[in-house]
Amino acid sequence: MSNTCATDAGTAGTRTAPRVRHLAREALGLMAFSAITSTTLAGCLLLLSTLGQQG
C-alpha cells in the first residue's frame, strides 16, 4: 500500500500530496479529540453511576 499521489505527470504541481507535518498535525488533532471525548464520556458515566447509587 502506498501513500503516493496518483496524478497525471502533466499536471504535476497543480495538486501536491500533503506534507508529513500536516498529516502529523491532523493525527494529533484526532487523538486529542478522541481523548477528550472518551474522558468526557467516562466522567458522565461516573457521574450517572454515583447519582444512581444515592437515589
PDB file of N, CA and C in Angstrom:
ATOM      1  N   MET A   1       0.846  -1.165   0.000  1.00  0.00           N
ATOM      2  CA  MET A   1       0.000   0.000   0.000  1.00  0.00           C
ATOM      3  C   MET A   1       0.894   1.231   0.000  1.00  0.00           C
ATOM      4  N   SER A   2       0.537   2.209  -0.790  1.00  0.00           N
ATOM      5  CA  SER A   2       1.386   3.380  -0.951  1.00  0.00           C
ATOM      6  C   SER A   2       0.600   4.642  -0.643  1.00  0.00           C
ATOM      7  N   ASN A   3       1.306   5.660  -0.150  1.00  0.00           N
ATOM      8  CA  ASN A   3       0.688   6.951   0.132  1.00  0.00           C
ATOM      9  C   ASN A   3       0.994   7.965  -0.956  1.00  0.00           C
ATOM     10  N   THR A   4       1.497   7.520  -2.095  1.00  0.00           N
ATOM     11  CA  THR A   4       1.828   8.455  -3.160  1.00  0.00           C
ATOM     12  C   THR A   4       0.575   8.938  -3.849  1.00  0.00           C
ATOM     13  N   CYS A   5       0.658  10.131  -4.377  1.00  0.00           N
ATOM     14  CA  CYS A   5      -0.474  10.735  -5.055  1.00  0.00           C
ATOM     15  C   CYS A   5      -0.500  10.252  -6.501  1.00  0.00           C
ATOM     16  N   ALA A   6      -1.600   9.692  -6.933  1.00  0.00           N
ATOM     17  CA  ALA A   6      -1.713   9.163  -8.290  1.00  0.00           C
ATOM     18  C   ALA A   6      -2.296  10.240  -9.199  1.00  0.00           C
ATOM     19  N   THR A   7      -1.436  11.134  -9.693  1.00  0.00           N
ATOM     20  CA  THR A   7      -1.877  12.186 -10.603  1.00  0.00           C
ATOM     21  C   THR A   7      -1.167  12.034 -11.929  1.00  0.00           C
ATOM     22  N   ASP A   8      -1.674  12.684 -12.909  1.00  0.00           N
ATOM     23  CA  ASP A   8      -1.071  12.686 -14.225  1.00  0.00           C
ATOM     24  C   ASP A   8       0.248  13.452 -14.178  1.00  0.00           C
ATOM     25  N   ALA A   9       1.267  12.976 -14.875  1.00  0.00           N
ATOM     26  CA  ALA A   9       2.570  13.629 -14.859  1.00  0.00           C
ATOM     27  C   ALA A   9       2.504  15.019 -15.478  1.00  0.00           C
ATOM     28  N   GLY A  10       1.565  15.247 -16.349  1.00  0.00           N
ATOM     29  CA  GLY A  10       1.442  16.550 -16.987  1.00  0.00           C
ATOM     30  C   GLY A  10       0.868  17.613 -16.074  1.00  0.00           C
ATOM     31  N   THR A  11       0.157  17.202 -15.053  1.00  0.00           N
ATOM     32  CA  THR A  11      -0.439  18.171 -14.138  1.00  0.00           C
ATOM     33  C   THR A  11       0.308  18.222 -12.813  1.00  0.00           C
ATOM     34  N   ALA A  12       1.542  17.776 -12.800  1.00  0.00           N
ATOM     35  CA  ALA A  12       2.329  17.800 -11.570  1.00  0.00           C
ATOM     36  C   ALA A  12       2.515  19.244 -11.124  1.00  0.00           C
ATOM     37  N   GLY A  13       2.346  19.479  -9.854  1.00  0.00           N
ATOM     38  CA  GLY A  13       2.483  20.816  -9.316  1.00  0.00           C
ATOM     39  C   GLY A  13       1.147  21.495  -9.079  1.00  0.00           C
ATOM     40  N   THR A  14       0.100  21.061  -9.732  1.00  0.00           N
ATOM     41  CA  THR A  14      -1.207  21.669  -9.503  1.00  0.00           C
ATOM     42  C   THR A  14      -1.844  21.116  -8.245  1.00  0.00           C
ATOM     43  N   ARG A  15      -1.545  19.873  -7.930  1.00  0.00           N
ATOM     44  CA  ARG A  15      -2.107  19.256  -6.725  1.00  0.00           C
ATOM     45  C   ARG A  15      -1.008  18.426  -6.086  1.00  0.00           C
ATOM     46  N   THR A  16      -0.533  18.839  -4.925  1.00  0.00           N
ATOM     47  CA  THR A  16       0.544  18.103  -4.266  1.00  0.00           C
ATOM     48  C   THR A  16      -0.010  17.322  -3.090  1.00  0.00           C
ATOM     49  N   ALA A  17       0.711  16.292  -2.738  1.00  0.00           N
ATOM     50  CA  ALA A  17       0.336  15.480  -1.589  1.00  0.00           C
ATOM     51  C   ALA A  17       0.625  16.275  -0.316  1.00  0.00           C
ATOM     52  N   PRO A  18      -0.163  16.073   0.735  1.00  0.00           N
ATOM     53  CA  PRO A  18       0.080  16.796   1.980  1.00  0.00           C
ATOM     54  C   PRO A  18       1.423  16.412   2.590  1.00  0.00           C
ATOM     55  N   ARG A  19       2.062  17.376   3.211  1.00  0.00           N
ATOM     56  CA  ARG A  19       3.351  17.115   3.845  1.00  0.00           C
ATOM     57  C   ARG A  19       3.158  16.290   5.116  1.00  0.00           C
ATOM     58  N   VAL A  20       4.249  15.699   5.568  1.00  0.00           N
ATOM     59  CA  VAL A  20       4.191  14.837   6.746  1.00  0.00           C
ATOM     60  C   VAL A  20       3.750  15.633   7.968  1.00  0.00           C
ATOM     61  N   ARG A  21       4.207  16.876   8.089  1.00  0.00           N
ATOM     62  CA  ARG A  21       3.828  17.668   9.265  1.00  0.00           C
ATOM     63  C   ARG A  21       2.335  17.958   9.279  1.00  0.00           C
ATOM     64  N   HIS A  22       1.729  18.088   8.115  1.00  0.00           N
ATOM     65  CA  HIS A  22       0.280  18.305   8.051  1.00  0.00           C
ATOM     66  C   HIS A  22      -0.459  17.041   8.479  1.00  0.00           C
ATOM     67  N   LEU A  23       0.036  15.908   8.016  1.00  0.00           N
ATOM     68  CA  LEU A  23      -0.585  14.642   8.411  1.00  0.00           C
ATOM     69  C   LEU A  23      -0.417  14.399   9.903  1.00  0.00           C
ATOM     70  N   ALA A  24       0.762  14.745  10.434  1.00  0.00           N
ATOM     71  CA  ALA A  24       1.008  14.574  11.866  1.00  0.00           C
ATOM     72  C   ALA A  24       0.113  15.502  12.679  1.00  0.00           C
ATOM     73  N   ARG A  25      -0.089  16.735  12.198  1.00  0.00           N
ATOM     74  CA  ARG A  25      -0.952  17.684  12.893  1.00  0.00           C
ATOM     75  C   ARG A  25      -2.392  17.175  12.907  1.00  0.00           C
ATOM     76  N   GLU A  26      -2.847  16.624  11.795  1.00  0.00           N
ATOM     77  CA  GLU A  26      -4.200  16.070  11.743  1.00  0.00           C
ATOM     78  C   GLU A  26      -4.338  14.865  12.666  1.00  0.00           C
ATOM     79  N   ALA A  27      -3.316  14.021  12.695  1.00  0.00           N
ATOM     80  CA  ALA A  27      -3.351  12.847  13.570  1.00  0.00           C
ATOM     81  C   ALA A  27      -3.366  13.272  15.036  1.00  0.00           C
ATOM     82  N   LEU A  28      -2.574  14.282  15.375  1.00  0.00           N
ATOM     83  CA  LEU A  28      -2.547  14.780  16.749  1.00  0.00           C
ATOM     84  C   LEU A  28      -3.897  15.385  17.136  1.00  0.00           C
ATOM     85  N   GLY A  29      -4.503  16.109  16.226  1.00  0.00           N
ATOM     86  CA  GLY A  29      -5.826  16.666  16.491  1.00  0.00           C
ATOM     87  C   GLY A  29      -6.866  15.592  16.703  1.00  0.00           C
ATOM     88  N   LEU A  30      -6.793  14.543  15.906  1.00  0.00           N
ATOM     89  CA  LEU A  30      -7.734  13.429  16.050  1.00  0.00           C
ATOM     90  C   LEU A  30      -7.532  12.711  17.377  1.00  0.00           C
ATOM     91  N   MET A  31      -6.275  12.509  17.766  1.00  0.00           N
ATOM     92  CA  MET A  31      -6.006  11.849  19.044  1.00  0.00           C
ATOM     93  C   MET A  31      -6.476  12.704  20.219  1.00  0.00           C
ATOM     94  N   ALA A  32      -6.276  14.018  20.127  1.00  0.00           N
ATOM     95  CA  ALA A  32      -6.727  14.906  21.193  1.00  0.00           C
ATOM     96  C   ALA A  32      -8.251  14.895  21.287  1.00  0.00           C
ATOM     97  N   PHE A  33      -8.923  14.960  20.147  1.00  0.00           N
ATOM     98  CA  PHE A  33     -10.387  14.898  20.136  1.00  0.00           C
ATOM     99  C   PHE A  33     -10.877  13.587  20.737  1.00  0.00           C
ATOM    100  N   SER A  34     -10.233  12.494  20.382  1.00  0.00           N
ATOM    101  CA  SER A  34     -10.631  11.185  20.891  1.00  0.00           C
ATOM    102  C   SER A  34     -10.428  11.102  22.404  1.00  0.00           C
ATOM    103  N   ALA A  35      -9.312  11.619  22.880  1.00  0.00           N
ATOM    104  CA  ALA A  35      -9.036  11.583  24.317  1.00  0.00           C
ATOM    105  C   ALA A  35     -10.034  12.433  25.091  1.00  0.00           C
ATOM    106  N   ILE A  36     -10.328  13.619  24.585  1.00  0.00           N
ATOM    107  CA  ILE A  36     -11.286  14.495  25.267  1.00  0.00           C
ATOM    108  C   ILE A  36     -12.674  13.873  25.269  1.00  0.00           C
ATOM    109  N   THR A  37     -13.069  13.296  24.141  1.00  0.00           N
ATOM    110  CA  THR A  37     -14.384  12.676  24.045  1.00  0.00           C
ATOM    111  C   THR A  37     -14.519  11.493  24.990  1.00  0.00           C
ATOM    112  N   SER A  38     -13.514  10.618  25.023  1.00  0.00           N
ATOM    113  CA  SER A  38     -13.608   9.442  25.881  1.00  0.00           C
ATOM    114  C   SER A  38     -13.539   9.823  27.361  1.00  0.00           C
ATOM    115  N   THR A  39     -12.744  10.842  27.703  1.00  0.00           N
ATOM    116  CA  THR A  39     -12.675  11.292  29.090  1.00  0.00           C
ATOM    117  C   THR A  39     -14.002  11.906  29.523  1.00  0.00           C
ATOM    118  N   THR A  40     -14.609  12.687  28.651  1.00  0.00           N
ATOM    119  CA  THR A  40     -15.903  13.287  28.960  1.00  0.00           C
ATOM    120  C   THR A  40     -16.973  12.214  29.129  1.00  0.00           C
ATOM    121  N   LEU A  41     -16.968  11.241  28.245  1.00  0.00           N
ATOM    122  CA  LEU A  41     -17.947  10.157  28.348  1.00  0.00           C
ATOM    123  C   LEU A  41     -17.746   9.358  29.634  1.00  0.00           C
ATOM    124  N   ALA A  42     -16.496   9.074  29.985  1.00  0.00           N
ATOM    125  CA  ALA A  42     -16.221   8.344  31.228  1.00  0.00           C
ATOM    126  C   ALA A  42     -16.660   9.152  32.444  1.00  0.00           C
ATOM    127  N   GLY A  43     -16.428  10.456  32.417  1.00  0.00           N
ATOM    128  CA  GLY A  43     -16.868  11.310  33.520  1.00  0.00           C
ATOM    129  C   GLY A  43     -18.378  11.334  33.661  1.00  0.00           C
ATOM    130  N   CYS A  44     -19.076  11.401  32.534  1.00  0.00           N
ATOM    131  CA  CYS A  44     -20.544  11.384  32.570  1.00  0.00           C
ATOM    132  C   CYS A  44     -21.070  10.061  33.116  1.00  0.00           C
ATOM    133  N   LEU A  45     -20.474   8.964  32.695  1.00  0.00           N
ATOM    134  CA  LEU A  45     -20.910   7.656  33.205  1.00  0.00           C
ATOM    135  C   LEU A  45     -20.623   7.519  34.690  1.00  0.00           C
ATOM    136  N   LEU A  46     -19.491   8.038  35.142  1.00  0.00           N
ATOM    137  CA  LEU A  46     -19.161   8.002  36.569  1.00  0.00           C
ATOM    138  C   LEU A  46     -20.148   8.847  37.363  1.00  0.00           C
ATOM    139  N   LEU A  47     -20.489  10.006  36.839  1.00  0.00           N
ATOM    140  CA  LEU A  47     -21.458  10.873  37.499  1.00  0.00           C
ATOM    141  C   LEU A  47     -22.829  10.200  37.576  1.00  0.00           C
ATOM    142  N   LEU A  48     -23.250   9.576  36.486  1.00  0.00           N
ATOM    143  CA  LEU A  48     -24.539   8.894  36.473  1.00  0.00           C
ATOM    144  C   LEU A  48     -24.566   7.715  37.453  1.00  0.00           C
ATOM    145  N   SER A  49     -23.484   6.961  37.526  1.00  0.00           N
ATOM    146  CA  SER A  49     -23.471   5.832  38.438  1.00  0.00           C
ATOM    147  C   SER A  49     -23.448   6.301  39.894  1.00  0.00           C
ATOM    148  N   THR A  50     -22.749   7.406  40.153  1.00  0.00           N
ATOM    149  CA  THR A  50     -22.741   7.955  41.522  1.00  0.00           C
ATOM    150  C   THR A  50     -24.115   8.464  41.906  1.00  0.00           C
ATOM    151  N   LEU A  51     -24.774   9.157  41.010  1.00  0.00           N
ATOM    152  CA  LEU A  51     -26.115   9.660  41.290  1.00  0.00           C
ATOM    153  C   LEU A  51     -27.118   8.500  41.408  1.00  0.00           C
ATOM    154  N   GLY A  52     -26.896   7.440  40.663  1.00  0.00           N
ATOM    155  CA  GLY A  52     -27.785   6.281  40.737  1.00  0.00           C
ATOM    156  C   GLY A  52     -27.681   5.553  42.059  1.00  0.00           C
ATOM    157  N   GLN A  53     -26.504   5.531  42.662  1.00  0.00           N
ATOM    158  CA  GLN A  53     -26.324   4.865  43.932  1.00  0.00           C
ATOM    159  C   GLN A  53     -26.938   5.668  45.089  1.00  0.00           C
ATOM    160  N   GLN A  54     -26.998   6.980  44.938  1.00  0.00           N
ATOM    161  CA  GLN A  54     -27.548   7.828  46.005  1.00  0.00           C
ATOM    162  C   GLN A  54     -29.071   7.745  46.057  1.00  0.00           C
ATOM    163  N   GLY A  55     -29.668   7.563  44.895  1.00  0.00           N
ATOM    164  CA  GLY A  55     -31.131   7.604  44.859  1.00  0.00           C
ATOM    165  C   GLY A  55     -31.728   6.291  44.965  1.00  0.00           C
TER     166      GLY A  55
END
